[in-house]
Short mmCIF file of C-alpha atoms in Angstrom, two decimals:
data_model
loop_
_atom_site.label_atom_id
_atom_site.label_comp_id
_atom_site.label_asym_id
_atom_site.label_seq_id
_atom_site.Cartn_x
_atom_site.Cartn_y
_atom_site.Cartn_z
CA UNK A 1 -10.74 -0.40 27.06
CA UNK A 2 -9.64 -3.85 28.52
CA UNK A 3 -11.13 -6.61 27.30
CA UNK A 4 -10.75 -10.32 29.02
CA UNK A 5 -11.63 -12.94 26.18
CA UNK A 6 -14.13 -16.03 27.89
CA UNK A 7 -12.15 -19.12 28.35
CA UNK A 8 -13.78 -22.46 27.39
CA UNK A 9 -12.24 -25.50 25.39
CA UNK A 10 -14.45 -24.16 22.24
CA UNK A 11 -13.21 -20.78 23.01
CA UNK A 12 -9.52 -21.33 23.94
CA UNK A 13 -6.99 -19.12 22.08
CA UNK A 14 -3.98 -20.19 21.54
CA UNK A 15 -2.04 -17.13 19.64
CA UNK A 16 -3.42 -14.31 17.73
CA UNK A 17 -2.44 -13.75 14.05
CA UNK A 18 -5.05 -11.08 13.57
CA UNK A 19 -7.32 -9.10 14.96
CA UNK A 20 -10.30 -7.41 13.18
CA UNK A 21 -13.39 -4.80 15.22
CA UNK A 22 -16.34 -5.33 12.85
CA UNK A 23 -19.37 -3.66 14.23
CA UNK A 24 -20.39 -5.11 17.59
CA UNK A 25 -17.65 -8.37 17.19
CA UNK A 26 -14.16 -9.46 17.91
CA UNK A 27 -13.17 -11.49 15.26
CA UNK A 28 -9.55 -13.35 16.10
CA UNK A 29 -7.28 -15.50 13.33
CA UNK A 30 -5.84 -18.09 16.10
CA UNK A 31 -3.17 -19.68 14.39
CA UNK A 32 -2.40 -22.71 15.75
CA UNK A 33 -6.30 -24.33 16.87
CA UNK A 34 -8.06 -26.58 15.17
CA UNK A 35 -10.48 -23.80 14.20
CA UNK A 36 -9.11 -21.08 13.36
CA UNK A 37 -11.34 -18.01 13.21
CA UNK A 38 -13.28 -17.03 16.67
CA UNK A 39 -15.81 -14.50 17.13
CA UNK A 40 -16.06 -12.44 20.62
CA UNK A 41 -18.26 -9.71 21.29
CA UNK A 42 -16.93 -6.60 22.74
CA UNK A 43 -17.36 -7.61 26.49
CA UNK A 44 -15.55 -10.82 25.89
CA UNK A 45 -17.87 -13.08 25.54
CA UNK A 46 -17.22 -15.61 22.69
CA UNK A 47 -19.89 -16.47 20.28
CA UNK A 48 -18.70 -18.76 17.52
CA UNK A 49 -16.21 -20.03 15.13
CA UNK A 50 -16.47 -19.32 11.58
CA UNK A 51 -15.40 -22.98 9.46
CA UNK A 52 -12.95 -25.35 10.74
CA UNK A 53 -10.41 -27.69 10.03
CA UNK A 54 -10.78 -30.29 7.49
CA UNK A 55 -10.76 -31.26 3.52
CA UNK A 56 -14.62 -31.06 3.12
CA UNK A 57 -16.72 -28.18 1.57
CA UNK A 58 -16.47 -25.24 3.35
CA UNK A 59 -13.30 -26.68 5.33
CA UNK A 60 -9.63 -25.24 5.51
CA UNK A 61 -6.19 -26.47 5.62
CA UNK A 62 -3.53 -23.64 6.61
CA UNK A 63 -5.72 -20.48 7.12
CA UNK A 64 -3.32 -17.41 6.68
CA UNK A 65 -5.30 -14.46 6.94
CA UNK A 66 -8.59 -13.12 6.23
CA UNK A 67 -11.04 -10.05 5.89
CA UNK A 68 -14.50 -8.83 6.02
CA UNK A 69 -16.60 -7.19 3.41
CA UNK A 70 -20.12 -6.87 2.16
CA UNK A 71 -21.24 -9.00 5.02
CA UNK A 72 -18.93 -11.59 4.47
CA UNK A 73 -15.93 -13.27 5.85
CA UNK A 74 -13.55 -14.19 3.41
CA UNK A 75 -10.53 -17.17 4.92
CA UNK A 76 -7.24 -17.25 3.00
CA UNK A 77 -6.49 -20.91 2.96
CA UNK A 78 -2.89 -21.28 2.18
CA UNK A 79 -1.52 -22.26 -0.53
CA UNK A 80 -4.16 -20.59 -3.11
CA UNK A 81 -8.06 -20.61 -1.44
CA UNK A 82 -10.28 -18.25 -0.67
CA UNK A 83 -13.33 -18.93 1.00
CA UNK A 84 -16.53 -17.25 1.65
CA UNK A 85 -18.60 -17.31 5.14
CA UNK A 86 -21.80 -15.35 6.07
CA UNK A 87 -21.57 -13.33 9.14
CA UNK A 88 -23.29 -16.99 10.76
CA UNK A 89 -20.62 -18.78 10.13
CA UNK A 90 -22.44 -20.79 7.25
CA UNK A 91 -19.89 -21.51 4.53
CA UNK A 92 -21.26 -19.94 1.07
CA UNK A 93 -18.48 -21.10 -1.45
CA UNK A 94 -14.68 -20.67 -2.33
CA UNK A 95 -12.43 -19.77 -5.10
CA UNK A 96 -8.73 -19.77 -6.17
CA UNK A 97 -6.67 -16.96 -6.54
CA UNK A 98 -3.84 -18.10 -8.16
CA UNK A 99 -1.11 -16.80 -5.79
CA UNK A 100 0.27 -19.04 -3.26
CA UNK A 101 0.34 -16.17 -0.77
CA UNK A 102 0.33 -15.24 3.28
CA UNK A 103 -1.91 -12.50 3.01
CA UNK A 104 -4.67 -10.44 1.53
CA UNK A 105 -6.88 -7.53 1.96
CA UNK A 106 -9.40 -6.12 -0.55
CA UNK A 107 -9.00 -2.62 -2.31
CA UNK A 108 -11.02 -0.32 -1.84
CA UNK A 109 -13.91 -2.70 -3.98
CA UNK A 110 -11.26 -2.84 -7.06
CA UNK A 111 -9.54 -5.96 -6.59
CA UNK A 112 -7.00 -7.83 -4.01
CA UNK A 113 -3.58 -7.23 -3.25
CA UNK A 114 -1.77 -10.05 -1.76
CA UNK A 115 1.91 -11.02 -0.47
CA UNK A 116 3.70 -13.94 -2.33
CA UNK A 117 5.59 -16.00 0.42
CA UNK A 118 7.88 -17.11 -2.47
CA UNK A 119 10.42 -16.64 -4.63
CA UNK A 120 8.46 -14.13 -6.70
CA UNK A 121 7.45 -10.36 -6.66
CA UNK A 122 6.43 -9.54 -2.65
CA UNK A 123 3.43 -7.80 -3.73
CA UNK A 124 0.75 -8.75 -6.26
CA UNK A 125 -2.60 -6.93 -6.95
CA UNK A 126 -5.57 -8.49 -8.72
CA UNK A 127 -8.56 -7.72 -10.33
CA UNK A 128 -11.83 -8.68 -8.76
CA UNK A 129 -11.38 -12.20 -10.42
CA UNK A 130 -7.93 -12.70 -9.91
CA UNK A 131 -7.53 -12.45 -13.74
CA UNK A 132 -5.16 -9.54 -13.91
CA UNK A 133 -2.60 -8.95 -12.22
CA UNK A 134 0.21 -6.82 -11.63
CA UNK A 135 3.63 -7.39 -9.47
CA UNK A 136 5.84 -5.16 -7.99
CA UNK A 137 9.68 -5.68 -5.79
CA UNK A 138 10.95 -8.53 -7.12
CA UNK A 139 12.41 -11.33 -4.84
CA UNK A 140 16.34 -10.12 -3.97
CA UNK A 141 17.03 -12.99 -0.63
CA UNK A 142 15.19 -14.62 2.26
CA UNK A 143 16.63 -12.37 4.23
CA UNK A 144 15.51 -8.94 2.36
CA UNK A 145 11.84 -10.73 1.50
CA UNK A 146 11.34 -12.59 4.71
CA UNK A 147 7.18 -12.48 5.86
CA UNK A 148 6.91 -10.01 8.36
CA UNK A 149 3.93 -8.74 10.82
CA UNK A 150 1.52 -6.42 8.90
CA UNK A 151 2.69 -6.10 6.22
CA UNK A 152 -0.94 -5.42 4.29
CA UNK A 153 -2.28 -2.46 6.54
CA UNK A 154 -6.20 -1.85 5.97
CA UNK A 155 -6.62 1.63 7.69
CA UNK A 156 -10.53 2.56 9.04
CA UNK A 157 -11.17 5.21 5.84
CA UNK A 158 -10.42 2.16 3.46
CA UNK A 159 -6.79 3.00 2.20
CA UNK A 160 -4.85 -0.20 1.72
CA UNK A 161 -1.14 0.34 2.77
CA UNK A 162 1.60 -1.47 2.14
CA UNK A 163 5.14 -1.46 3.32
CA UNK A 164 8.23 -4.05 3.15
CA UNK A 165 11.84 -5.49 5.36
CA UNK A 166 14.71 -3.14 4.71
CA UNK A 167 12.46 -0.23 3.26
CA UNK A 168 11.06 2.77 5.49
CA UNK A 169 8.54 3.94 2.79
CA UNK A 170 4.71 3.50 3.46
CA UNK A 171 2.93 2.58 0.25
CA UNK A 172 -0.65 3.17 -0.49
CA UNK A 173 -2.30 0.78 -3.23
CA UNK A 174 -3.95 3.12 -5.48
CA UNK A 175 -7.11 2.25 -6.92
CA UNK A 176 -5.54 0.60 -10.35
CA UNK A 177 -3.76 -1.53 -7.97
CA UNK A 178 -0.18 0.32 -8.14
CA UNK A 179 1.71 1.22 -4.81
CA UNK A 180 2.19 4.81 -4.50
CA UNK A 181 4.50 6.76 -1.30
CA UNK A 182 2.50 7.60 1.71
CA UNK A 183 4.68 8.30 4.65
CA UNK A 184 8.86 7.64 4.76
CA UNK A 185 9.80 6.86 8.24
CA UNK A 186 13.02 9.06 8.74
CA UNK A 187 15.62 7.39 10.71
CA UNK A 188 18.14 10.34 10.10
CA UNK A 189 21.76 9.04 10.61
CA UNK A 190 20.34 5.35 11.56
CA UNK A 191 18.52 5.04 8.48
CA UNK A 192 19.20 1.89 6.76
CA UNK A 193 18.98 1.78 2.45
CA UNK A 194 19.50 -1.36 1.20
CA UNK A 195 20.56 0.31 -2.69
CA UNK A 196 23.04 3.25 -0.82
CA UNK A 197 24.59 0.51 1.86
CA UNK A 198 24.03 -2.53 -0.09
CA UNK A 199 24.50 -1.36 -3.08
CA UNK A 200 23.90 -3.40 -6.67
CA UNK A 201 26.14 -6.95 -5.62
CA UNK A 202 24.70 -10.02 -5.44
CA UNK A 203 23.07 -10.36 -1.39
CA UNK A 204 24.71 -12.61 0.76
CA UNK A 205 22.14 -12.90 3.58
CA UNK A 206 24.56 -13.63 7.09
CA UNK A 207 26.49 -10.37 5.70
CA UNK A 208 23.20 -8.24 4.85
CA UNK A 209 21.97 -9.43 8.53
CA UNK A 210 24.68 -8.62 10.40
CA UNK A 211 25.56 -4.62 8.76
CA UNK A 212 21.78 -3.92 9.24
CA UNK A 213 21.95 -4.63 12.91
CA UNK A 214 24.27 -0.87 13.10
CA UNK A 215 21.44 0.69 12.03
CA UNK A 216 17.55 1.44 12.47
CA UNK A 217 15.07 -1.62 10.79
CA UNK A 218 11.19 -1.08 11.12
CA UNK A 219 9.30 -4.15 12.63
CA UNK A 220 6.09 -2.85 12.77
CA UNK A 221 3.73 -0.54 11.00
CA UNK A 222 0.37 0.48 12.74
CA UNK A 223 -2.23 3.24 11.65
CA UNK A 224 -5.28 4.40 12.89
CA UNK A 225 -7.50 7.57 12.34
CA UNK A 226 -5.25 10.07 14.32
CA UNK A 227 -1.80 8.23 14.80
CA UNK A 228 1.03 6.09 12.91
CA UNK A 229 2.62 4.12 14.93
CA UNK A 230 5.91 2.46 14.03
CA UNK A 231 8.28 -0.48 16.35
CA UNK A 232 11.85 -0.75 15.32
CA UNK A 233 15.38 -1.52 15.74
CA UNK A 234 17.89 0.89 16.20
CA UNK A 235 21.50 -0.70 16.95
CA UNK A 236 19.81 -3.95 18.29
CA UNK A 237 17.65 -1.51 21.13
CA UNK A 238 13.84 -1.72 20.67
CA UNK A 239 11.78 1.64 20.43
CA UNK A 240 8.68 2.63 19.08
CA UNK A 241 7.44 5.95 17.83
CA UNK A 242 4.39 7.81 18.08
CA UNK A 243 3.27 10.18 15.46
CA UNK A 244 -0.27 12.50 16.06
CA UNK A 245 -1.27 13.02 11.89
CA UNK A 246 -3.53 15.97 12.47
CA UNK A 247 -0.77 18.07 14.69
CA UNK A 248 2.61 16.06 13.20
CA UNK A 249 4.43 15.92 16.50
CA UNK A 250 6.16 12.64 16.93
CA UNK A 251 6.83 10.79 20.75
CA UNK A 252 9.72 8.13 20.46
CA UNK A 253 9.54 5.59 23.33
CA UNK A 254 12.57 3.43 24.77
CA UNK A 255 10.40 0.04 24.71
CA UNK A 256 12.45 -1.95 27.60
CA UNK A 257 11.88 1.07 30.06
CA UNK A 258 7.78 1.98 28.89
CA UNK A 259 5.97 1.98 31.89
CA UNK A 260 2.89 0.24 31.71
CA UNK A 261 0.27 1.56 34.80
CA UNK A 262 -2.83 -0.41 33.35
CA UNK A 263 -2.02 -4.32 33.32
CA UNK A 264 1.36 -3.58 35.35
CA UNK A 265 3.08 -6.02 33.09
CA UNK A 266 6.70 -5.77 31.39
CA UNK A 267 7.50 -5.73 27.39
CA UNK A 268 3.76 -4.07 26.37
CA UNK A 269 3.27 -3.59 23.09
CA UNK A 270 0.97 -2.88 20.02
CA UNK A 271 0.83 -5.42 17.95
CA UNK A 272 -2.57 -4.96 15.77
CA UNK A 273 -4.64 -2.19 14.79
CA UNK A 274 -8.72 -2.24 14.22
CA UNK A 275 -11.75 0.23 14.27
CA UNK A 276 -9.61 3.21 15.11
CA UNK A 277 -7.49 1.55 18.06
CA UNK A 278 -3.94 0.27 18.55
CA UNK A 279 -4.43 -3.38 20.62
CA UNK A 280 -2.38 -4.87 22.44
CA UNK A 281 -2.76 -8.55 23.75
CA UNK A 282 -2.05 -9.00 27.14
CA UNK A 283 -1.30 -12.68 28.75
CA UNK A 284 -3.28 -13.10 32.20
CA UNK A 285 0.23 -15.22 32.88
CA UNK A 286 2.33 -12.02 32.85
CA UNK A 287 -0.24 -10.71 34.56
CA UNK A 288 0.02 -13.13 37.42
CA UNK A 289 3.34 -13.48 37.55
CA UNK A 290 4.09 -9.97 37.97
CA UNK A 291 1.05 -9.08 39.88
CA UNK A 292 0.81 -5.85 42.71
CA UNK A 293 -1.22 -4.95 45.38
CA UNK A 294 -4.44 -3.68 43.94
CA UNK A 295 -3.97 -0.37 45.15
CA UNK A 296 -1.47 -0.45 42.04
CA UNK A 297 -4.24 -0.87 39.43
CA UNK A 298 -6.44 1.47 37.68
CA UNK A 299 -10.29 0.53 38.92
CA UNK A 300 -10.77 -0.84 35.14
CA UNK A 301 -7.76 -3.55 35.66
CA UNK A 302 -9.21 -4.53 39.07
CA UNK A 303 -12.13 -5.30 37.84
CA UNK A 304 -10.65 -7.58 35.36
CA UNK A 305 -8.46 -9.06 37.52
CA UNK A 306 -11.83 -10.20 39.34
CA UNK A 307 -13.10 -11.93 36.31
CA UNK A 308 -9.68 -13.73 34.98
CA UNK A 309 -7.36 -16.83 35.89
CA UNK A 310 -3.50 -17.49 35.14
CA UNK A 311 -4.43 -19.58 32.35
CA UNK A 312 -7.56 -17.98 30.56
CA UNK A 313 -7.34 -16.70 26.93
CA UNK A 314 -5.52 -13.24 27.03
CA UNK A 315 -6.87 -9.86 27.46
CA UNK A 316 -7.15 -7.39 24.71
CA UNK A 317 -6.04 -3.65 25.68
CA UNK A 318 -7.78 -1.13 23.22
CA UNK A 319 -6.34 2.07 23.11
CA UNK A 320 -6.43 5.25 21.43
CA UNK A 321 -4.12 8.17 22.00
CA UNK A 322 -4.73 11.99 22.17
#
């Protein structure tokens, strides 16, 4: 499914943090306009913009993340705000968490968990009122706890996963809020362990950098219904791998020489994950700038090409895979 997102100046995206299918809506975290949140329906057409920037009631500062539930839309204001939206767009009220995090997701209706951009344990989980709370991985460096894509994954049956630089196990947040094994990502000869190659001396971050570029380091984590999907690193290369959950057999993909035949552009990726599909965003630049004869496109890209401009918001590329 290709989707073009309208282009206006109350529309205009500038880059997409998030991504989140919600019924018949497209609801985008841009993170660099003045507001932040936009709604799209699923043809493309944009419909409004939940809050905006500002210090007033119902206004944010430095939106990090957000989520929907019950009905609601729930903004992460960074450092320590959370605050609550009806599906209108009219601002209902806001609390404080007591984390100065860069993400959060809800559990499963028990509680929060949320990454600490800080100093502190990477992962906290939180009752319902933020009153209790439990941490887990302490901070080791910058380098080992830097903020990466993803790294809260809310899959469509609910689970809450969780996963971490430098560490190729998938955690699921149990219920009581503790992270529990889902899925190790085996590298085999390339895998990289930061306690068997690192080992227990204090972490000197240029070192730790440059010994983990000999082996394989996970960049991205995606999940949907039927497939994991996982980008990495191996020896400085990109790849990403494809796993099918119901049948186990795994695809692994040489990212430079993919061959995209929808959009015809170069360096196409995955990058979020939402109401059972992997999405990719697509830049109508790249599209123009490496454009083909349309004989070269599937009828679906033609007709998009019809409808879009070099500089229009991006396309959004929903996919799901067999």
């Amino acid at each position: 499914m290709l989707i073009p997102l309208e282009t206006s100046s109350e529309s205009l995206v500038s880059k997409i943090d998030k991504v989140v299918l919600h019924e018949d809506k497209i609801y985008l975290l841009d993170g660099f306009s003045e507001a932040r949140i936009k709604v799209f329906d699923t043809s493309g057409d944009f419909l409004q913009t939940i809050g905006k920037t500002g210090e007033g009631p119902g206004e944010y500062r430095n939106p990090v993340d957000f989520f929907l539930q019950d009905d609601f839309i729930f903004i992460y204001d960074n450092p320590d705000k959370l605050l609550k939206y009806n599906l209108g767009g009219d601002f209902v009220d806001s609390e404080r968490t007591g984390i100065s995090g860069f993400r959060i997701e809800p559990n499963q209706d028990h509680g929060f968990a949320m990454i600490d951009g800080g100093t502190s344990s990477n992962l906290v989980t939180t009752d319902e009122q933020f009153g209790q709370m439990q941490s887990f991985f302490p901070y080791r460096s910058r380098f080992v706890d830097q903020i990466i894509l993803y790294p809260l994954i809310k899959t469509s049956n609910g689970d809450l996963l969780y996963r971490r630089f430098l560490n190729d196990t998938i955690f699921k947040i149990e219920k009581n809020g503790v992270p529990v094994p889902h899925l190790f990502i085996d590298h085999g000869d390339k895998a990289f362990s930061l306690n068997q190659n690192w080992g227990d001396k204090a972490i000197n971050d240029d070192e730790l950098e440059n010994l983990t570029s000999n082996y394989s380091v996970n960049q991205l984590y995606l999940e949907n219904d039927s497939h994991q999907l996982v980008f990495y690193f191996s020896s400085m290369s990109p790849y990403f791998a494809l796993r099918n959950k119901e049948t186990n057999d795994s695809k692994v993909f040489d990212f430079l020489s993919f061959e995209n035949d929808i959009t015809l552009t170069p360096n196409f990726a995955f990058t979020h994950a939402s109401g059972g599909y992997f999405i990719a965003v697509v830049d109508p630049a790249s599209v123009f700038m490496n454009k083909k004869a349309d004989e070269n496109y599937p009828e679906k890209m033609k007709s998009v090409l019809d409808q879009i401009e070099e500089g229009d918001n991006p396309i959004l590329l929903l996919a799901k895979f067999k």
